[in-house]
XYZ file of C-alpha atoms in Angstrom:
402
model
C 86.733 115.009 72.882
C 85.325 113.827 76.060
C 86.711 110.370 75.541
C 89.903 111.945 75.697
C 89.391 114.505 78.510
C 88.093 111.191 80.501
C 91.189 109.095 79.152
C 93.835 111.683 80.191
C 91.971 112.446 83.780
C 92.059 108.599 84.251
C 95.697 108.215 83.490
C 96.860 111.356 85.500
C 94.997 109.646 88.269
C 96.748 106.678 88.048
C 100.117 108.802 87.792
C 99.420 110.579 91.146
C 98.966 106.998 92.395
C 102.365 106.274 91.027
C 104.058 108.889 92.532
C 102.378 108.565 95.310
C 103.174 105.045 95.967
C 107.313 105.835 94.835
C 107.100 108.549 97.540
C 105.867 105.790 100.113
C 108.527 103.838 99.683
C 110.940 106.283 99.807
C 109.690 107.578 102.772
C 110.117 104.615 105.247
C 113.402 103.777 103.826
C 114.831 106.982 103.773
C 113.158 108.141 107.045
C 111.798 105.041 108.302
C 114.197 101.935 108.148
C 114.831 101.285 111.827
C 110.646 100.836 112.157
C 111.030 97.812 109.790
C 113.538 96.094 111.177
C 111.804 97.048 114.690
C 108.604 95.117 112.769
C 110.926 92.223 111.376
C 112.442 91.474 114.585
C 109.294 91.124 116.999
C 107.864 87.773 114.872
C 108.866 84.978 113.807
C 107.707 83.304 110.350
C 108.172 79.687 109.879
C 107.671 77.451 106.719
C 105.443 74.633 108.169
C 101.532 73.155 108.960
C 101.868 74.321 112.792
C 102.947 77.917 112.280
C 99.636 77.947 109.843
C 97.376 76.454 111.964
C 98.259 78.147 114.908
C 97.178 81.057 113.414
C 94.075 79.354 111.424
C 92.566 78.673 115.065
C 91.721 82.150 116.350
C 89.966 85.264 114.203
C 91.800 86.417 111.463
C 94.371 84.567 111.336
C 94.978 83.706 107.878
C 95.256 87.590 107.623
C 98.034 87.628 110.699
C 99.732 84.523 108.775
C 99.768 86.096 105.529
C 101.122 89.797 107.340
C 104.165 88.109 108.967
C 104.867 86.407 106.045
C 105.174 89.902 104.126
C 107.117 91.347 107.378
C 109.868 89.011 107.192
C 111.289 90.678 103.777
C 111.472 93.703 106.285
C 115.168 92.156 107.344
C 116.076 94.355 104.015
C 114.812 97.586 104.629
C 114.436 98.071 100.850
C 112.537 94.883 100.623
C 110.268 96.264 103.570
C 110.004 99.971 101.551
C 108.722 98.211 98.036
C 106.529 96.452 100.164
C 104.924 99.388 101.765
C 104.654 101.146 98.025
C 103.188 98.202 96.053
C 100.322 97.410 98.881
C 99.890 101.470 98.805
C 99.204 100.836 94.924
C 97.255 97.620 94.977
C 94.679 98.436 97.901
C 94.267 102.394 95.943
C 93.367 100.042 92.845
C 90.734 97.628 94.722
C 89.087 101.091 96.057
C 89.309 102.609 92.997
C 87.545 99.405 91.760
C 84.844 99.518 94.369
C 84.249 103.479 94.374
C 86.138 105.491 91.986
C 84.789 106.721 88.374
C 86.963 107.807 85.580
C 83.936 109.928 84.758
C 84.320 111.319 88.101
C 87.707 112.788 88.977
C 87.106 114.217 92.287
C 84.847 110.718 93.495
C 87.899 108.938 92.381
C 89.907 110.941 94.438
C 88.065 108.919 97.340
C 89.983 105.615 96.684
C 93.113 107.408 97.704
C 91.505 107.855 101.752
C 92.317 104.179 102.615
C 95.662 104.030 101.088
C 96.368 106.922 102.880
C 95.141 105.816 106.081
C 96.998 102.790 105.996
C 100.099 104.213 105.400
C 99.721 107.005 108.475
C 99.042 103.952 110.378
C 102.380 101.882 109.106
C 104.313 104.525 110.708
C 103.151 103.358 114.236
C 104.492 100.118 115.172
C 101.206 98.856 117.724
C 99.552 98.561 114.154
C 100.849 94.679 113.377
C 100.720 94.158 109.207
C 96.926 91.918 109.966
C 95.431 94.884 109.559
C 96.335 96.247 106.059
C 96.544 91.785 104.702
C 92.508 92.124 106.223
C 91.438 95.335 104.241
C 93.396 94.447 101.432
C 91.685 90.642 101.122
C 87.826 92.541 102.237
C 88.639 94.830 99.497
C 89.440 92.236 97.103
C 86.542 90.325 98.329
C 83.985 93.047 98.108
C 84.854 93.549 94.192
C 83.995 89.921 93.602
C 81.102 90.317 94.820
C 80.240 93.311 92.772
C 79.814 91.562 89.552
C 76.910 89.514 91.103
C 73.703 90.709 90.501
C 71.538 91.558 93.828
C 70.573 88.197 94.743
C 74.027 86.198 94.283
C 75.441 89.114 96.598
C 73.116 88.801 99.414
C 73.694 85.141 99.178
C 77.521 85.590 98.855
C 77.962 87.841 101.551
C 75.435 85.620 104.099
C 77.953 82.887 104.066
C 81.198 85.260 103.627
C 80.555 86.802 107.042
C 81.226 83.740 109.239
C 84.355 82.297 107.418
C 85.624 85.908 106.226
C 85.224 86.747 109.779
C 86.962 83.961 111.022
C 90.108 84.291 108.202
C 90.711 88.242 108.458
C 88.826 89.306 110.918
C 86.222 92.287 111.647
C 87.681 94.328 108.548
C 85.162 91.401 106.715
C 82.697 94.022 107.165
C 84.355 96.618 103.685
C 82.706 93.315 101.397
C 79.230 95.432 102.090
C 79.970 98.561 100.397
C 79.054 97.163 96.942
C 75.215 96.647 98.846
C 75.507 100.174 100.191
C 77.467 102.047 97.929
C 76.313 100.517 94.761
C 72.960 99.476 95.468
C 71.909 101.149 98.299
C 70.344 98.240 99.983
C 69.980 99.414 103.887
C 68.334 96.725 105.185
C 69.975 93.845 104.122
C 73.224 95.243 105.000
C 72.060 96.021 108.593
C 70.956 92.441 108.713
C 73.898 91.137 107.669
C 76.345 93.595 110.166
C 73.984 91.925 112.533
C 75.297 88.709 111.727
C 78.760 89.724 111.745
C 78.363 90.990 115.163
C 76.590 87.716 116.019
C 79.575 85.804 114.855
C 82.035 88.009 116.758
C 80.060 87.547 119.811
C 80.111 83.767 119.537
C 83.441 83.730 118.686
C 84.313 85.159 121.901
C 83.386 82.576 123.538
C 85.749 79.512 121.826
C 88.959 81.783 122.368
C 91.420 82.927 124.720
C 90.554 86.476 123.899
C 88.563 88.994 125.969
C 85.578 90.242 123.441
C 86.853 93.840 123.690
C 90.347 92.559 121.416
C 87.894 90.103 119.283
C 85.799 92.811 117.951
C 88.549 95.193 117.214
C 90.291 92.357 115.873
C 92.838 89.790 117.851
C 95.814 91.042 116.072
C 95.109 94.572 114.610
C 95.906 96.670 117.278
C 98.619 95.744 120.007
C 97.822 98.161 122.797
C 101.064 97.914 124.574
C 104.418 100.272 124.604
C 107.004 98.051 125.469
C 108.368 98.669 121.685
C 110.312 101.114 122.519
C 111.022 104.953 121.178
C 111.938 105.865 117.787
C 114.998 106.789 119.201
C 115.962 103.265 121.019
C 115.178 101.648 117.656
C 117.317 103.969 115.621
C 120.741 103.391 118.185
C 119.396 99.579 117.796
C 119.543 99.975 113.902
C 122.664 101.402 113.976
C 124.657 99.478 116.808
C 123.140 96.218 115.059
C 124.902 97.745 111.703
C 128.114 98.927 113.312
C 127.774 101.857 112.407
C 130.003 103.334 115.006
C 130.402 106.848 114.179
C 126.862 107.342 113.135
C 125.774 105.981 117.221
C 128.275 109.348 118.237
C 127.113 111.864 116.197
C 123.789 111.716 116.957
C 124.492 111.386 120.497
C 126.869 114.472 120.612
C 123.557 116.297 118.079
C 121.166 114.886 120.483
C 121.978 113.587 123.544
C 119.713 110.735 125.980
C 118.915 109.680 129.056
C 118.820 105.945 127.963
C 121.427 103.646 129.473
C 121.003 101.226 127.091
C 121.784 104.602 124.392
C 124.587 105.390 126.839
C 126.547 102.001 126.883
C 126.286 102.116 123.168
C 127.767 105.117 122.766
C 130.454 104.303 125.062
C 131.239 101.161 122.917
C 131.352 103.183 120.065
C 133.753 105.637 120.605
C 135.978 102.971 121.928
C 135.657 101.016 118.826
C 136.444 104.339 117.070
C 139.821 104.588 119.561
C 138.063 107.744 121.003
C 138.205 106.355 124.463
C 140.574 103.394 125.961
C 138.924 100.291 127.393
C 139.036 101.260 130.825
C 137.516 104.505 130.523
C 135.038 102.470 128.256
C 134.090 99.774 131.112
C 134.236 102.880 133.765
C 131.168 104.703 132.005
C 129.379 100.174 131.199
C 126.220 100.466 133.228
C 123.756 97.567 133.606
C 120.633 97.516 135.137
C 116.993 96.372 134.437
C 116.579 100.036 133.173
C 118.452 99.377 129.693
C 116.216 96.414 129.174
C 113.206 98.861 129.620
C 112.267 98.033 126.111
C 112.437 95.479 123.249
C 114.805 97.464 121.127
C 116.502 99.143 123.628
C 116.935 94.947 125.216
C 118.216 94.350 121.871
C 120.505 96.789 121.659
C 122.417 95.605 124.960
C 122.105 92.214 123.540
C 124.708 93.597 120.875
C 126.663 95.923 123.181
C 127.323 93.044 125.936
C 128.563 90.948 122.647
C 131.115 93.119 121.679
C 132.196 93.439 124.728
C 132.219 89.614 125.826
C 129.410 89.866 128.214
C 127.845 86.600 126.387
C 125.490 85.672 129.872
C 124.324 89.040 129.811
C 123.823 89.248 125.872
C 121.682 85.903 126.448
C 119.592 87.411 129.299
C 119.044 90.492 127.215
C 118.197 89.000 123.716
C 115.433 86.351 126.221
C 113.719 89.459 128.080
C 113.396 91.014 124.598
C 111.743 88.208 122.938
C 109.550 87.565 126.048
C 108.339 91.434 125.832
C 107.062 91.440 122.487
C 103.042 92.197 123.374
C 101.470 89.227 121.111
C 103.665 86.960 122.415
C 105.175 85.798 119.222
C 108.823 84.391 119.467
C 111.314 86.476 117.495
C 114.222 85.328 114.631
C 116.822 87.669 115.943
C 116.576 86.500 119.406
C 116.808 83.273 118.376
C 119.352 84.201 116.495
C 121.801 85.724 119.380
C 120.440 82.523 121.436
C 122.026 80.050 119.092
C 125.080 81.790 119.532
C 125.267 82.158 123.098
C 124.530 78.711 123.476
C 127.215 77.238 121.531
C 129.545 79.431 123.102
C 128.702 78.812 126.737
C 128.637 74.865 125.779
C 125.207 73.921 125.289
C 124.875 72.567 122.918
C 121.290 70.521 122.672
C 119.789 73.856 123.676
C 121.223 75.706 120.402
C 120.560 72.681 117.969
C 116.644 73.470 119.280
C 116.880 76.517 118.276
C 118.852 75.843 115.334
C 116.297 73.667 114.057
C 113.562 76.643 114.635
C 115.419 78.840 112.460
C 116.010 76.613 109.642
C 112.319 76.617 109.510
C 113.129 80.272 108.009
C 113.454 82.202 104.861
C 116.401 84.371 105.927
C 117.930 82.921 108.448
C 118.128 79.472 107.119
C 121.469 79.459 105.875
C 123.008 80.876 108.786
C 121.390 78.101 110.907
C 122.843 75.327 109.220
C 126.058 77.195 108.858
C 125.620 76.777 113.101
C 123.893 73.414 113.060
C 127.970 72.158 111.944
C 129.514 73.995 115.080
C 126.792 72.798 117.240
C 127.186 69.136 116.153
C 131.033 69.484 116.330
C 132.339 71.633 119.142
C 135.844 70.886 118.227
C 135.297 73.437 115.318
C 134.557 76.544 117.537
C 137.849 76.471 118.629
C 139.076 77.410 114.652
C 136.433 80.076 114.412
C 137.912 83.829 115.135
C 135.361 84.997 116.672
C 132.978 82.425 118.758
C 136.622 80.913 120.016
C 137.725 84.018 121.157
C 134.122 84.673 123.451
C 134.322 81.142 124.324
C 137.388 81.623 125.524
C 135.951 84.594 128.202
C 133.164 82.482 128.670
C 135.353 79.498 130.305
C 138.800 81.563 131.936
C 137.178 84.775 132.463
C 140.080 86.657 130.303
C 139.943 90.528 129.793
C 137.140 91.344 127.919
C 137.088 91.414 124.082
C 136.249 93.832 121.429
C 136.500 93.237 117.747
């Protein structure tokens, strides 16, 4: 009887998780999808030994490697949900591994609390994806070293501090709870935090970080605002999808003060035929105020492409690349760079970048669909749409929309 009373606890458990985890993933795509393409957007992953090491050279970086190599799949947002359920699912497990009991319901319940954390922290964008790779691997870490009896841990975790430190960063420190929790060994676990701190402190000194970022970990917290609102990155979502109607109807449900907001909905309801071009360019406003933000830069990056503004569309896509607060490069600038490039003639400038983003998982093809148009210029003049800007570009014709 009370192997089955513990059996059925232990699977409902596992059901909540379940659910739980389903709900998390319907929760940022449903609510949330304009955050992970906001997350997508500000990085850029590439496929070789530099990328790596450049992150392998400062604290926690195989954690920051391994986080924007997850956040590229954010392109899809359903990619980006599944994402955000299974590591809901997988880091409840470790915990549940490290602290949870079938025997004990209401202890197990515990293993939920960093799940749960994690995910109130996903919904804020200054919280890059090093954070939840680092728990995740200390977790994982921490039940290895479990199964070792008392001696093979304190030896285990004496040399995991330094190099655990140095891979994911200060997070390192959850691979003591099986010496706390499980064995209640004080002292060597103060000893040991001392030597984490010891290695933070020297660390500190080799990089380009002030010690203040190093010990709260170089890339778990971005304490800058320049992302934006949730409102520039939902217009951005949506002008970015064309989804023209969608840009008015909030506006006319909402309203803003954002110019960058404002221009886009003035391109939309022209594109819907609510308003004629020249009442459209009468209303175009452009200022360093619609670039007052990475998404809100982005989303003038689109609206001066539609309407054949390319210089401006390059300037804008640049500023919002240069703004992201880690000062990581970004694929969809790139992207837009490419393309203004070829269009305004240069060439060698957009086979650079070409050759960046075919370093990609998702934006390969479409760079060496580009690399052909940038190695014969002859061919933009047969393509509908980059002849047709090109065109503006050179003679200065009346502006297009498509």
């Amino acid at each position: 009887m009370m192997k089955a009373k513990t059996y059925i606890q232990h699977n409902g458990l596992w059901l909540l998780v379940a659910v739980l985890g389903i709900a998390v993933s319907g929760y940022f795509l449903l609510r949330l999808p304009f955050l992970l393409l906001a997350r997508e957007q500000a990085q850029l992953f590439l496929w070789n030994t530099d990328y790596l090491m450049e992150r392998l050279v400062v604290p926690g970086g195989l954690a920051q490697y391994l986080g924007e190599m997850m956040v590229q799949f954010f392109l899809n947002p359903l990619a980006g949900a599944i994402w955000y359920g299974a590591l809901f699912v997988v880091i409840t497990w470790l915990s549940f591994l490290l602290i949870g009991s079938p025997k004990h319901r209401y202890l197990s319940l515990l293993s939920l609390v960093p799940s749960l954390v994690l995910t109130y922290l996903w919904t804020d964008i200054r919280f890059p994806m090093t954070l939840t790779v680092a728990v995740l691997l200390a977790l994982a870490l921490a039940v290895c070293v479990q199964l070792l009896n008392r001696k093979a841990q304190l030896a285990v975790l004496t040399v995991l501090m330094p190099v655990g430190y140095w891979l994911i960063g200060p997070a390192i420190v959850l691979t003591l709870i099986p010496i706390l929790y499980k064995r209640c060994n004080i002292v060597p676990a103060m000893a040991l935090v001392i030597w984490l701190v010891a290695c933070v402190l020297g660390s500190a000194r080799v990089v380009p970080y002030p010690l203040k970022q190093v010990a709260r970990g170089v890339d778990y917290y971005l304490d800058d605002t320049k992302f934006g609102t949730y409102e520039d990155m939902t217009y951005d979502m949506l002008v970015r999808e064309q989804r023209w109607s969608a840009v008015v109807n909030r506006y006319h449900e909402q309203g803003s003060e954002s110019l960058a907001i404002r221009n886009a909905v003035g391109l939309s309801m022209f594109q819907l035929q609510q308003i004629d071009q020249q009442e459209m360019l009468s209303h175009f406003e452009f200022s360093t105020k619609a670039l007052s933000s990475i998404s809100s830069a982005f989303m003038m990056s689109e609206v001066c492409m539609h309407v054949g503004m390319v210089n401006i569309a390059q300037r804008a896509a640049f500023e919002a690349m240069e703004a992201i607060p880690n000062h990581n490069k970004s694929a969809r600038a790139l992207h837009r760079l490419v393309e203004t490039n070829l269009i305004t003639g240069q060439t060698d400038v957009a086979l650079k970048y070409i050759a960046i983003l075919e370093q990609t998982t998702f934006y390969r093809g479409w760079a060496s669909r580009m690399r052909v148009l940038a190695e014969q210029p002859q061919q933009l003049d047969h393509h509908p749409y980059y002849h047709r800007l090109k065109e503006i570009y050179e003679h200065g014709n009346d502006m297009f929309f498509y």
